[in-house]
mmCIF file of C-alpha atoms in Angstrom:
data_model
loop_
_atom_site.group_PDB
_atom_site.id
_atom_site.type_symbol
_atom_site.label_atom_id
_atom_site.label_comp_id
_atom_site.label_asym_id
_atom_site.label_seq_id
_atom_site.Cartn_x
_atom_site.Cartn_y
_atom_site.Cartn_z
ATOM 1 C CA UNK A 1 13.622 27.889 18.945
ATOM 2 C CA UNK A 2 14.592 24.340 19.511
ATOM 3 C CA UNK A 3 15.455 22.488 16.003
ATOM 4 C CA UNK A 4 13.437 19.280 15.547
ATOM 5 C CA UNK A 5 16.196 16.094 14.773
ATOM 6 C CA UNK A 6 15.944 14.808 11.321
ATOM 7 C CA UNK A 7 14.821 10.668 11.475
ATOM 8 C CA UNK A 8 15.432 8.769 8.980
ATOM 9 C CA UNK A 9 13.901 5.242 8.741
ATOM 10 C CA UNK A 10 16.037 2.286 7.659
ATOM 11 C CA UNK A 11 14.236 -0.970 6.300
ATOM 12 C CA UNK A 12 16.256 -4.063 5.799
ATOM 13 C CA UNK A 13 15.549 -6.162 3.515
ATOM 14 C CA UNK A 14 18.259 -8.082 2.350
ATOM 15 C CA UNK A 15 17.430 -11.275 3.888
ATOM 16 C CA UNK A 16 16.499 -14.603 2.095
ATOM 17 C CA UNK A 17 14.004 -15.199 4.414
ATOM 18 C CA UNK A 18 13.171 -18.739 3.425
ATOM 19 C CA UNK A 19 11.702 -20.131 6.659
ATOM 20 C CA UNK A 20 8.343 -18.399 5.963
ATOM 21 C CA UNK A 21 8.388 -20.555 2.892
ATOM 22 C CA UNK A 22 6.735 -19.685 -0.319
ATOM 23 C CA UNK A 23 8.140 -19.266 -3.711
ATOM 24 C CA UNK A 24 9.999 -15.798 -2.798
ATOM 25 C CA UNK A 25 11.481 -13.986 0.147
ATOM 26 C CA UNK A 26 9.121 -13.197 2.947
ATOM 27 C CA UNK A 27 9.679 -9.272 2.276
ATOM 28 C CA UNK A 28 8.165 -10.014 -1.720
ATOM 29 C CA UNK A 29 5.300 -11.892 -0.336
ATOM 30 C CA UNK A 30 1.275 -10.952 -1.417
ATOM 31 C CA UNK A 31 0.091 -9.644 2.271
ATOM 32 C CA UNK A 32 -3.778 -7.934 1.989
ATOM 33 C CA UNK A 33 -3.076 -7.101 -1.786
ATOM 34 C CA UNK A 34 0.580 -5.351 -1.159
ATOM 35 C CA UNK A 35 3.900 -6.976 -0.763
ATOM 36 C CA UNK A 36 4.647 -7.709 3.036
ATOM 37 C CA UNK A 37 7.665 -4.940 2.573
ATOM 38 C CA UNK A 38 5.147 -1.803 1.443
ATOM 39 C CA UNK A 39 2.993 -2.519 3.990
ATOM 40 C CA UNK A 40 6.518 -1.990 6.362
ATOM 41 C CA UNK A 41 7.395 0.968 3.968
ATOM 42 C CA UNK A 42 4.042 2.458 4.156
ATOM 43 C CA UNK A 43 4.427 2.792 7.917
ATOM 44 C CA UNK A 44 7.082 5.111 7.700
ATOM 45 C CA UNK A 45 6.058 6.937 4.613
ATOM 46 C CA UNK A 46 2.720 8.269 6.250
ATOM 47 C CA UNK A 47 4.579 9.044 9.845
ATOM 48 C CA UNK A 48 4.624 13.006 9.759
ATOM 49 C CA UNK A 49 8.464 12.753 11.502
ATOM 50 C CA UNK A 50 10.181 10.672 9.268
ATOM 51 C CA UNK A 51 12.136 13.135 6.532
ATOM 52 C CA UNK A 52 14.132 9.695 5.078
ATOM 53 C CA UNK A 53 13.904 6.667 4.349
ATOM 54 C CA UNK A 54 16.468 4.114 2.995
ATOM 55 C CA UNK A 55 15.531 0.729 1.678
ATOM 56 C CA UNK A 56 18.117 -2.603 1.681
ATOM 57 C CA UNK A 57 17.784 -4.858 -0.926
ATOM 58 C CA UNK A 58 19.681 -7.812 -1.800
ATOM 59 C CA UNK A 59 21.897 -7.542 -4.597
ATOM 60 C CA UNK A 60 19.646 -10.372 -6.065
ATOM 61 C CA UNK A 61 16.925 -7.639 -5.333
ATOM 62 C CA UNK A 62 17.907 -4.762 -7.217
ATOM 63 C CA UNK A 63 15.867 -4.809 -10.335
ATOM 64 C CA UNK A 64 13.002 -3.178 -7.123
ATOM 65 C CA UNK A 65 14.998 -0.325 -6.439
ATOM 66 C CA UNK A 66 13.535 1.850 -9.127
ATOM 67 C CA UNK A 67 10.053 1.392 -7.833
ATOM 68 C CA UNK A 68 10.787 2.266 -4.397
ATOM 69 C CA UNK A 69 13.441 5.267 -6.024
ATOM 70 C CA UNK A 70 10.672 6.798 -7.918
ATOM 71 C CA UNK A 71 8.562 6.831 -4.235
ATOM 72 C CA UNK A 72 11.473 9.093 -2.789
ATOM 73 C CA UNK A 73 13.094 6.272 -0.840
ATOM 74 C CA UNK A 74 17.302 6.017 -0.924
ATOM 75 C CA UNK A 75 18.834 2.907 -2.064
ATOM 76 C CA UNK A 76 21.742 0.669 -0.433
ATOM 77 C CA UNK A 77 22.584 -2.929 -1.478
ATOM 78 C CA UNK A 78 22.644 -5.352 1.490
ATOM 79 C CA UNK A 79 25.507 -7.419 2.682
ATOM 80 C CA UNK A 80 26.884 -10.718 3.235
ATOM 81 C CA UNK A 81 24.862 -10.532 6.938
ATOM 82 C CA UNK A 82 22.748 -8.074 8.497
ATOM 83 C CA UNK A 83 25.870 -5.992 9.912
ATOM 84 C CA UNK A 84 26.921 -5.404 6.944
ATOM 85 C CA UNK A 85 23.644 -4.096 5.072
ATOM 86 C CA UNK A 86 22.568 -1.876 7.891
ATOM 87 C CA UNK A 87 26.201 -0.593 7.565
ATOM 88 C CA UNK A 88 25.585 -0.681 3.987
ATOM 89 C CA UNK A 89 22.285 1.702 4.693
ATOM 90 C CA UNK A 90 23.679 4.217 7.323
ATOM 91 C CA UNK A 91 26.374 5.228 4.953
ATOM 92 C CA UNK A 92 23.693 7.008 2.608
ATOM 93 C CA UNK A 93 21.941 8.188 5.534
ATOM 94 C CA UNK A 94 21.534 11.535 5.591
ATOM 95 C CA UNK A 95 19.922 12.284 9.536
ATOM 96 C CA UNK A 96 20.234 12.867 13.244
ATOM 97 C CA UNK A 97 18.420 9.885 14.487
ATOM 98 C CA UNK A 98 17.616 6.565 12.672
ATOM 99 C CA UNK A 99 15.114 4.263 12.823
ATOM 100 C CA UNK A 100 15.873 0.397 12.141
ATOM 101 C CA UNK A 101 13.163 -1.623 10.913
ATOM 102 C CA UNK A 102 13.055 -5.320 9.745
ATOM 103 C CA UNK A 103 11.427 -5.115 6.239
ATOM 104 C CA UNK A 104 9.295 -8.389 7.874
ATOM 105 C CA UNK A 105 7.464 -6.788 10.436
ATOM 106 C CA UNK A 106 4.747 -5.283 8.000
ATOM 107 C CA UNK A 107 2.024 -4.771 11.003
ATOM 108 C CA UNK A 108 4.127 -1.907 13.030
ATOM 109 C CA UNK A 109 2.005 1.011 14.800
ATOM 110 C CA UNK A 110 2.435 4.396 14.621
ATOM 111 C CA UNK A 111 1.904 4.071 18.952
ATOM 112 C CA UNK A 112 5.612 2.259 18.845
ATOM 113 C CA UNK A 113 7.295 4.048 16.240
ATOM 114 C CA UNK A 114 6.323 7.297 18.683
ATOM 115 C CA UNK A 115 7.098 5.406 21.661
ATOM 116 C CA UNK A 116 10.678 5.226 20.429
ATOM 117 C CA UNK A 117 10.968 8.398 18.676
ATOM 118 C CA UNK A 118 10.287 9.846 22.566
ATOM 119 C CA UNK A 119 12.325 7.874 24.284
ATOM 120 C CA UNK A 120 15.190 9.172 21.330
ATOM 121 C CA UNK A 121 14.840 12.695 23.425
ATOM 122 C CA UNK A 122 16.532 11.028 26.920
ATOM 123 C CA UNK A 123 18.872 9.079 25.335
ATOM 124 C CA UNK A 124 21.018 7.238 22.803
ATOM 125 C CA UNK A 125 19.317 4.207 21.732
ATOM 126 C CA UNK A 126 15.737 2.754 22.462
ATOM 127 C CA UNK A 127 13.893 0.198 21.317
ATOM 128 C CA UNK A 128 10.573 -1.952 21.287
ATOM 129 C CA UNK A 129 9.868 -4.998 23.697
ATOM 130 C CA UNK A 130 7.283 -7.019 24.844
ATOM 131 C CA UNK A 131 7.700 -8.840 27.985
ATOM 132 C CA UNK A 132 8.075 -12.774 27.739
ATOM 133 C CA UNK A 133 4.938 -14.050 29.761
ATOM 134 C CA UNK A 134 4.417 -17.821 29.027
ATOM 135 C CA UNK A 135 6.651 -19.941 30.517
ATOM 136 C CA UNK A 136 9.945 -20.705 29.146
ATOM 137 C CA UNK A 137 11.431 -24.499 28.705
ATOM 138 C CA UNK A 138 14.261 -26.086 28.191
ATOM 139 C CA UNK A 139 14.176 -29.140 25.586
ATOM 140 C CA UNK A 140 16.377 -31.812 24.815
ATOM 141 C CA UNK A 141 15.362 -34.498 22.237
ATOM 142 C CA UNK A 142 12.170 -33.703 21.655
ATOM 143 C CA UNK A 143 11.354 -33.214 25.940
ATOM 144 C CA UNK A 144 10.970 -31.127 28.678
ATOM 145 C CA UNK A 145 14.472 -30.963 30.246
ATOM 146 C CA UNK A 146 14.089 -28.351 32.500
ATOM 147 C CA UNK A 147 12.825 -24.482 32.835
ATOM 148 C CA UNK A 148 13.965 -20.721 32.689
ATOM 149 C CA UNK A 149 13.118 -17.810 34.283
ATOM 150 C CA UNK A 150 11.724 -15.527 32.451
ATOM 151 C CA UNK A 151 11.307 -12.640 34.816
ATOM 152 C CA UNK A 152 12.899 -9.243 33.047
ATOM 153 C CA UNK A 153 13.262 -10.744 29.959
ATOM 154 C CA UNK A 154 12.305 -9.173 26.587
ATOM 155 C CA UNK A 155 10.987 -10.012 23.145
ATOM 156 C CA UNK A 156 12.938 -7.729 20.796
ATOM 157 C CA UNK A 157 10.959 -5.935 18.169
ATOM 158 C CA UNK A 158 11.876 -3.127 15.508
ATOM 159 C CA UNK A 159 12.063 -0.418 14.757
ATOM 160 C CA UNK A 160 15.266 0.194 17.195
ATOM 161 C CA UNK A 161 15.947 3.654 17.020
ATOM 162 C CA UNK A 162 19.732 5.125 17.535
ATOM 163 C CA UNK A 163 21.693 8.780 17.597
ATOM 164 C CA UNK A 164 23.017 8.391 14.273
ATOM 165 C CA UNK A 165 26.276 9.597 14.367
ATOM 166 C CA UNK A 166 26.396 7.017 17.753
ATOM 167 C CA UNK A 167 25.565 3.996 15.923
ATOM 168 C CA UNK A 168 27.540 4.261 12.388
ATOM 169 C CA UNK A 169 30.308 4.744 14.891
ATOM 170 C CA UNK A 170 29.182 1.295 16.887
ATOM 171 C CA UNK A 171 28.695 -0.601 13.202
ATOM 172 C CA UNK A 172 32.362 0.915 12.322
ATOM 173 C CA UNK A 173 33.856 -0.857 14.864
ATOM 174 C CA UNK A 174 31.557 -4.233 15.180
ATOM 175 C CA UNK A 175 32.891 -7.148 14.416
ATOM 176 C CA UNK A 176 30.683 -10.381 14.356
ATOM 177 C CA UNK A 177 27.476 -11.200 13.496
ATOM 178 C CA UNK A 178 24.726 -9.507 15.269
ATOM 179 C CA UNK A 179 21.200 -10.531 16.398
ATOM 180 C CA UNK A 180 20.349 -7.248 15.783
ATOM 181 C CA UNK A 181 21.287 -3.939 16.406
ATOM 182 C CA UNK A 182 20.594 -3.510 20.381
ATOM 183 C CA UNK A 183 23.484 -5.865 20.245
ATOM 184 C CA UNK A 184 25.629 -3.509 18.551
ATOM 185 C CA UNK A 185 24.799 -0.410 20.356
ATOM 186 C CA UNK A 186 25.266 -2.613 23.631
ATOM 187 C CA UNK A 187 28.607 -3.727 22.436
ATOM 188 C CA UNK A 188 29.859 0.020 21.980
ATOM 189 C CA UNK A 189 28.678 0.962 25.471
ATOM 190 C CA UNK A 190 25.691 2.987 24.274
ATOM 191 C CA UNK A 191 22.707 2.312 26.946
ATOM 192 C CA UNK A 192 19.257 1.024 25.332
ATOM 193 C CA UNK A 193 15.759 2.015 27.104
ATOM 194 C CA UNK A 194 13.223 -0.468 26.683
ATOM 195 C CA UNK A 195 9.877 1.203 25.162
ATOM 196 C CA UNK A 196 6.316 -1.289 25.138
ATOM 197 C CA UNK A 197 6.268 -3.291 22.043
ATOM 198 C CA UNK A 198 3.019 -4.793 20.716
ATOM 199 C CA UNK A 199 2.048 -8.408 20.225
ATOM 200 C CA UNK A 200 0.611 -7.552 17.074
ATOM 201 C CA UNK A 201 4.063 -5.844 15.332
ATOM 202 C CA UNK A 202 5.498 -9.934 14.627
ATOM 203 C CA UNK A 203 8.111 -10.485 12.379
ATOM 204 C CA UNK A 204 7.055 -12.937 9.364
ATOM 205 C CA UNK A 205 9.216 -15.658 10.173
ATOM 206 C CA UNK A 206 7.155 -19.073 9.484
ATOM 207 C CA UNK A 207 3.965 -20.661 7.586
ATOM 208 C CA UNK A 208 1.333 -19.433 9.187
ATOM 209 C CA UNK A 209 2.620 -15.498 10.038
ATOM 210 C CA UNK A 210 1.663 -14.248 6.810
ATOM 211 C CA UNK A 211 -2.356 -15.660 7.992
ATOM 212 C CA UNK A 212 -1.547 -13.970 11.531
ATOM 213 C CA UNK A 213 -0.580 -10.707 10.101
ATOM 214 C CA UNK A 214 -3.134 -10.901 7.485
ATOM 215 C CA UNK A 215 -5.822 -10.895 10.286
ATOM 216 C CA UNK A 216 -4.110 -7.660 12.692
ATOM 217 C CA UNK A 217 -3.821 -5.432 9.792
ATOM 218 C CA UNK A 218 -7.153 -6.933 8.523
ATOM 219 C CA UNK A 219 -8.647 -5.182 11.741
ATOM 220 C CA UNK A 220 -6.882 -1.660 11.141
ATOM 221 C CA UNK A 221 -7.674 -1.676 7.317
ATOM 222 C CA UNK A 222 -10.102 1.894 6.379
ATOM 223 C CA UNK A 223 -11.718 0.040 3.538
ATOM 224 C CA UNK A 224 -14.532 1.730 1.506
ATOM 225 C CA UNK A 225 -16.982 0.687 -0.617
ATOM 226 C CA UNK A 226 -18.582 3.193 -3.437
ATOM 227 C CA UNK A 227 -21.685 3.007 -5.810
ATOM 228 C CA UNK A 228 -22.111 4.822 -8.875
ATOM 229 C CA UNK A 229 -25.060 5.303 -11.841
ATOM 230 C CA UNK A 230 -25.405 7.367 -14.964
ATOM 231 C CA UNK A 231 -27.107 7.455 -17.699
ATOM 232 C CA UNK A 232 -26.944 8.794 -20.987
ATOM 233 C CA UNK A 233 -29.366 9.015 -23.433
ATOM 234 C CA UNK A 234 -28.839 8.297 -27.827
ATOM 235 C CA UNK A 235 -28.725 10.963 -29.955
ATOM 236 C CA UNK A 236 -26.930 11.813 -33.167
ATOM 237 C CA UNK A 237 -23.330 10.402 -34.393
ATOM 238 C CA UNK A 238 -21.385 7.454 -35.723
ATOM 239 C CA UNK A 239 -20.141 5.722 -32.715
ATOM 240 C CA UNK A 240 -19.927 5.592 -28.684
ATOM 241 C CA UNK A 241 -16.831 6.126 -26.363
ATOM 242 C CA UNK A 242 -17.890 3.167 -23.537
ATOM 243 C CA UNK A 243 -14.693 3.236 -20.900
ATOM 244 C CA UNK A 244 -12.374 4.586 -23.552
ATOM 245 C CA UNK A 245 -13.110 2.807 -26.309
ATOM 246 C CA UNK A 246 -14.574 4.365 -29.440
ATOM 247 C CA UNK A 247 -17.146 1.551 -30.378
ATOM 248 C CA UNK A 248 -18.870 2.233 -33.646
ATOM 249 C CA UNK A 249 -22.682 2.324 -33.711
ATOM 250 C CA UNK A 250 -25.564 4.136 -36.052
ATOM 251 C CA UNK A 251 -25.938 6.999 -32.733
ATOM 252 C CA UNK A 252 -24.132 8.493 -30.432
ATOM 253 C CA UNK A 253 -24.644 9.517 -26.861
ATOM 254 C CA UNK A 254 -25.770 12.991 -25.624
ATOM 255 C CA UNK A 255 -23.341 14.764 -23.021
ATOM 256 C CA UNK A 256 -21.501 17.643 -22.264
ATOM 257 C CA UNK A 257 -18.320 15.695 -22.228
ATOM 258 C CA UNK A 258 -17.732 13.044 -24.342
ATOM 259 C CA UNK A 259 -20.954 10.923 -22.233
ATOM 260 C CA UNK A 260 -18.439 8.021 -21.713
ATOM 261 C CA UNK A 261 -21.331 6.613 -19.340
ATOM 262 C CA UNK A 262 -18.868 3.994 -17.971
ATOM 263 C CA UNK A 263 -16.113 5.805 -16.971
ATOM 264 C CA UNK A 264 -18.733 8.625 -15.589
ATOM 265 C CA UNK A 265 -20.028 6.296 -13.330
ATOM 266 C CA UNK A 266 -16.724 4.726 -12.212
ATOM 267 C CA UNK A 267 -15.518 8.196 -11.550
ATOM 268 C CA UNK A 268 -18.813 8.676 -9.249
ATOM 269 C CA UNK A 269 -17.967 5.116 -7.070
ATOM 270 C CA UNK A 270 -14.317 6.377 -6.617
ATOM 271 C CA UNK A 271 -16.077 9.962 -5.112
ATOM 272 C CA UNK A 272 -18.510 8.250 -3.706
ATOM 273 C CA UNK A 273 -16.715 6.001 -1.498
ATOM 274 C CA UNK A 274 -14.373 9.474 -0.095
ATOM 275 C CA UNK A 275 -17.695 10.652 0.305
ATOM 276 C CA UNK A 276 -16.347 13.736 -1.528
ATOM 277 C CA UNK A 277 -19.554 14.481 -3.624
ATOM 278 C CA UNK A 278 -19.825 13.383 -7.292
ATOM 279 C CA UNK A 279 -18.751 14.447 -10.681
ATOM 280 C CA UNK A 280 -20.791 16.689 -11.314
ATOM 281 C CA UNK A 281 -19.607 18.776 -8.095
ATOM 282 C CA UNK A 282 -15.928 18.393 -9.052
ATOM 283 C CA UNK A 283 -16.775 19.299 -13.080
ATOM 284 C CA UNK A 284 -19.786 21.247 -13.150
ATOM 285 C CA UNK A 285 -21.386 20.564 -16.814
ATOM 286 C CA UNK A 286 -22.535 24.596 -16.393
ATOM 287 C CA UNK A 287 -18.340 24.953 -16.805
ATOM 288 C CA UNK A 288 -17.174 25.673 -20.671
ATOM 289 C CA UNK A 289 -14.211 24.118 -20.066
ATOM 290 C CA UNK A 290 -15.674 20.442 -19.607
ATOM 291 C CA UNK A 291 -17.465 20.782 -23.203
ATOM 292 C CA UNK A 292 -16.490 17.788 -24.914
ATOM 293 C CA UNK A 293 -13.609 16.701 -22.716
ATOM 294 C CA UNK A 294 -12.548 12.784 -22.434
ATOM 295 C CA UNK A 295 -13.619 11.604 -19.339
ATOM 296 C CA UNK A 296 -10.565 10.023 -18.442
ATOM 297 C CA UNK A 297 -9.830 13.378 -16.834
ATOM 298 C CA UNK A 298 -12.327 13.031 -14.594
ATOM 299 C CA UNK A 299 -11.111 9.551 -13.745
ATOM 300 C CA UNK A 300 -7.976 10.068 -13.372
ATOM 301 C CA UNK A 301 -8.952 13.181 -10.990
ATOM 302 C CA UNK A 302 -11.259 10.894 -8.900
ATOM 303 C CA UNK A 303 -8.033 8.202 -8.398
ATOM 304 C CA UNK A 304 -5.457 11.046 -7.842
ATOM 305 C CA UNK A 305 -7.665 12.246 -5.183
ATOM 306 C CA UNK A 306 -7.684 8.290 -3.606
ATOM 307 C CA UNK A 307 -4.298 8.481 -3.468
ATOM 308 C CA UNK A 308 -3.588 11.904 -1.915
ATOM 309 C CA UNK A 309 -6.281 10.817 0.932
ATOM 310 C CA UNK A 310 -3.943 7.666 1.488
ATOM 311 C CA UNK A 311 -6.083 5.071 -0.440
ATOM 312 C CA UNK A 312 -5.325 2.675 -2.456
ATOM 313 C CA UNK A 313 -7.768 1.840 -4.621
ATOM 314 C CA UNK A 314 -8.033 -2.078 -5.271
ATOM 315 C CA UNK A 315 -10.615 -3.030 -7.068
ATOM 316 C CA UNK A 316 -13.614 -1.506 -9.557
ATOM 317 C CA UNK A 317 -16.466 -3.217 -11.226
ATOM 318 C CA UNK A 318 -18.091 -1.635 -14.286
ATOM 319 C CA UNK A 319 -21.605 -2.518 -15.607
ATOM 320 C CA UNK A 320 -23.344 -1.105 -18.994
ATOM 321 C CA UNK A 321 -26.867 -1.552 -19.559
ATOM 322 C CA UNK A 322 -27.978 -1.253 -22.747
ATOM 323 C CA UNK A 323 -29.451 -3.673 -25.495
ATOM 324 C CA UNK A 324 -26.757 -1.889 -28.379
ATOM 325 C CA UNK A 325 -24.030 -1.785 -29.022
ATOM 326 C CA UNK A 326 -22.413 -5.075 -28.100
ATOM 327 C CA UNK A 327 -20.035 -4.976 -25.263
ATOM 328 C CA UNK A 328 -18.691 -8.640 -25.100
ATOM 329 C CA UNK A 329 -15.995 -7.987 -28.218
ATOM 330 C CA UNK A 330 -14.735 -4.819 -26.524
ATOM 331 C CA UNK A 331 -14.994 -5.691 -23.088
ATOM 332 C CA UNK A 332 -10.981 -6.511 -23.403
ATOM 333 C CA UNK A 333 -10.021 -3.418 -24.374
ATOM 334 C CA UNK A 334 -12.330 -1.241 -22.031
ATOM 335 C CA UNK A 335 -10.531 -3.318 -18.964
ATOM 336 C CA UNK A 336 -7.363 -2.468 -20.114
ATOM 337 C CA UNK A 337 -8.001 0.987 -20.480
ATOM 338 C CA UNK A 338 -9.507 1.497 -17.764
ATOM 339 C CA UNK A 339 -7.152 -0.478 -15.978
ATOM 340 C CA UNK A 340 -4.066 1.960 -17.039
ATOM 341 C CA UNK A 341 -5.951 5.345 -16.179
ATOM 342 C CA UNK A 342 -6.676 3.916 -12.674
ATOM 343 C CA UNK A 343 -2.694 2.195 -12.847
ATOM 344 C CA UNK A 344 -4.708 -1.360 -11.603
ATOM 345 C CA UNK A 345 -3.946 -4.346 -12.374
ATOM 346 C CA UNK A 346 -5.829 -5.457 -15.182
ATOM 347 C CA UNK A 347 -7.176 -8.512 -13.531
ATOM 348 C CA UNK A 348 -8.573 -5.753 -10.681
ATOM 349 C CA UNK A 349 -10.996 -3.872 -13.278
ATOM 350 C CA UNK A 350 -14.287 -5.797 -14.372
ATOM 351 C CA UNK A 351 -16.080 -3.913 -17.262
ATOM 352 C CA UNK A 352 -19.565 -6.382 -18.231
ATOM 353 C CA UNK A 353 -22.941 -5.819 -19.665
ATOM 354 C CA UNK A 354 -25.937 -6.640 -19.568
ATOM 355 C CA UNK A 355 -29.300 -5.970 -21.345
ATOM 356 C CA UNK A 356 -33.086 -4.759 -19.365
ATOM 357 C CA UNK A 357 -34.870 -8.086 -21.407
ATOM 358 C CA UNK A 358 -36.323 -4.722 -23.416
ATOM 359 C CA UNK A 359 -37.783 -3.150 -20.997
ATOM 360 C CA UNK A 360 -37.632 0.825 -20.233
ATOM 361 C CA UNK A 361 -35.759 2.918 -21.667
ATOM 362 C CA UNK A 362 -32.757 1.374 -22.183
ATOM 363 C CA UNK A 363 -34.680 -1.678 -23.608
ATOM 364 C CA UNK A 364 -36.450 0.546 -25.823
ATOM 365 C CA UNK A 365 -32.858 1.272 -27.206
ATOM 366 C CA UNK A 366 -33.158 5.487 -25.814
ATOM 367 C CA UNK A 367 -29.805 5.297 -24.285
ATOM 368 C CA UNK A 368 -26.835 3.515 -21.814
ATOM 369 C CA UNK A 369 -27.246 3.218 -18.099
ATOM 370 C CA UNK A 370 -24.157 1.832 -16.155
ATOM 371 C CA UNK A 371 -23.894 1.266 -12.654
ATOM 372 C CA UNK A 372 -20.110 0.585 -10.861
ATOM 373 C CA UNK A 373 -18.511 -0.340 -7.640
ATOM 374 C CA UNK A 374 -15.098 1.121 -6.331
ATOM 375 C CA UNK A 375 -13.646 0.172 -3.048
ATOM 376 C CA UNK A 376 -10.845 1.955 -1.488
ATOM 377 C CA UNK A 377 -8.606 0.810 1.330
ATOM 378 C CA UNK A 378 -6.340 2.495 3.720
ATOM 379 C CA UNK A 379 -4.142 1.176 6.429
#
């Protein structure tokens, strides 16, 4: 039985990359609520034939490289150019075949990583392109001086995929500065198939990319929106656990957990919007074991289960209905907490309240309804 090759996938980004503007690096840029380089990473980390993946950073970069360590990515510090770093990279490779990948290309498809991994099986080197079809000029000050042909010529895209042991050996004995690393393969003899690029995999490089590739992956984004309501109705105790916090009152609230109606109904949105059932389903109340338990089990269940269905969840909006006890003063603190068992952002959880102007049951002061929105996205 034929052994598959081991690929490893090598994203550079060591660059400055100060032409896109902006206060950092085009790599650390906000791109659809990631950095423009996880949205590159993420690429590769959810392409079933990828078994490695080594990240570049700038030595000024470093203080990242536990983050993307603790995601099972291998760490090289970049270069004085972009020989060097991708040198840098392949020396901690660990792989028959390599893919190279500018960190700054964050809208890549899966169609031309696999158009390149197959083209890897008839040769030594392949790599994306996308065929030049507006006319080409040639300018001097400022004018039209003239034209080029542009029949067989090529856009170059990433990522450029390489026989390992083929192109170490081509970076080993390189020496320049290289466009990218076609031109070193080329340089050590080693031929290069072309395989289709797409318009849509550009490479951040001015104002006005970050919009562009804001819009593409816009298009491809799974984003889901879920809805959640509970209710819990007064009975006897000393206080009330609202999102976490223990807020202290002259009741309590009636459940076979610890009726923490507002992380309950959270927990429902985040099911809700995998359309994977509700809480109930996943923690049956008829269960012993859920007797009394802190409902940031259940939440943290229902946000582990986002990410092992390759969501991210990115926002949730919390809010209790009731006409006691006071939210406002703990409203803080129940965003915060909620905030680390989800591990958002603080400013991405919204816990409120509200009262029914005493009307029905929760105006008649019989218990806490909440009602919350989760949404979920997925490239």
């Amino acid at each position: 039985m034929t052994i598959p090759p081991r690929i490893a996938a090598l994203i550079v980004a060591a660059g400055s990359g100060t032409r896109a503007g902006g206060p950092v690096a085009k790599q650390w840029q906000e791109l659809c609520g990631k950095r423009v380089i996880d949205h590159s990473l993420a690429a590769f980390q959810r392409h079933p034939a990828i078994s490695q993946i080594i990240i570049v950073l700038s030595p000024s970069d470093m203080a990242h490289a536990p983050e993307f360590a603790a995601q099972g990515c291998v760490i090289a510090q970049g270069g004085a150019n972009r020989a060097e770093s991708v040198r840098n990279g392949l020396a901690v490779m660990v792989a028959d075949q390599v893919l190279i990948h500018d960190a700054a290309r964050p809208c890549v498809s899966a169609q031309v990583i696999d158009a390149v991994i197959d083209a890897l099986g008839d040769g030594p080197a392949a790599a994306p392109g996308l065929p030049v079809t507006d006319a080409l000029w040639l300018g001097e000050d400022g004018e039209v001086a003239g034209t080029q042909d542009r029949t067989a010529l090529f856009a170059a895209q990433t990522p450029q995929g390489f026989d390992a042991a083929a192109i170490r050996l081509a970076h080993s004995t390189f020496d320049g500065i290289a466009a990218d690393d076609v031109e070193v393969a080329r340089a050590a003899g080693m031929a290069v198939a072309i395989t289709p690029g797409s318009a849509d995999n550009l490479k951040i490089t001015v104002p006005g990319d970050l919009t562009r590739a804001a819009r593409i992956l816009e298009t491809a984004l799974d984003i889901r929106t879920g809805n959640g309501f509970d209710v819990h109705a007064f009975g006897p105790g000393d206080h009330v656990t609202l999102c976490g916090v223990k807020i202290p009152h002259d009741q309590g609230l009636v459940g076979h957990s610890d009726a923490d109606v507002g992380m309950h109904t959270v927990t429902d949105a985040i099911y809700g919007a995998l359309a994977m059932g509700d809480i109930g389903q996943h923690f049956p109340p008829s269960d012993p074991q859920w007797k009394g338990a802190e409902s940031h089990i259940f939440l943290s269940h229902a946000a582990g289960l986002a990410r092992s269905q390759g969501f991210t969840l990115t926002h949730v909006d919390c809010t209790l209905i009731c006409e006691y006890p006071k939210v406002g003063p703990h409203a803080a603190e129940m965003r915060r907490v909620m905030a680390e068992y989800l591990g958002l952002e603080i400013a991405r959880v919204s816990v409120k309240a509200t009262t029914s102007e005493r009307l029905g049951f929760t105006g008649r002061g019989e218990g806490i309804a909440c009602m919350a929105t989760a949404t979920l996205v997925k490239l």
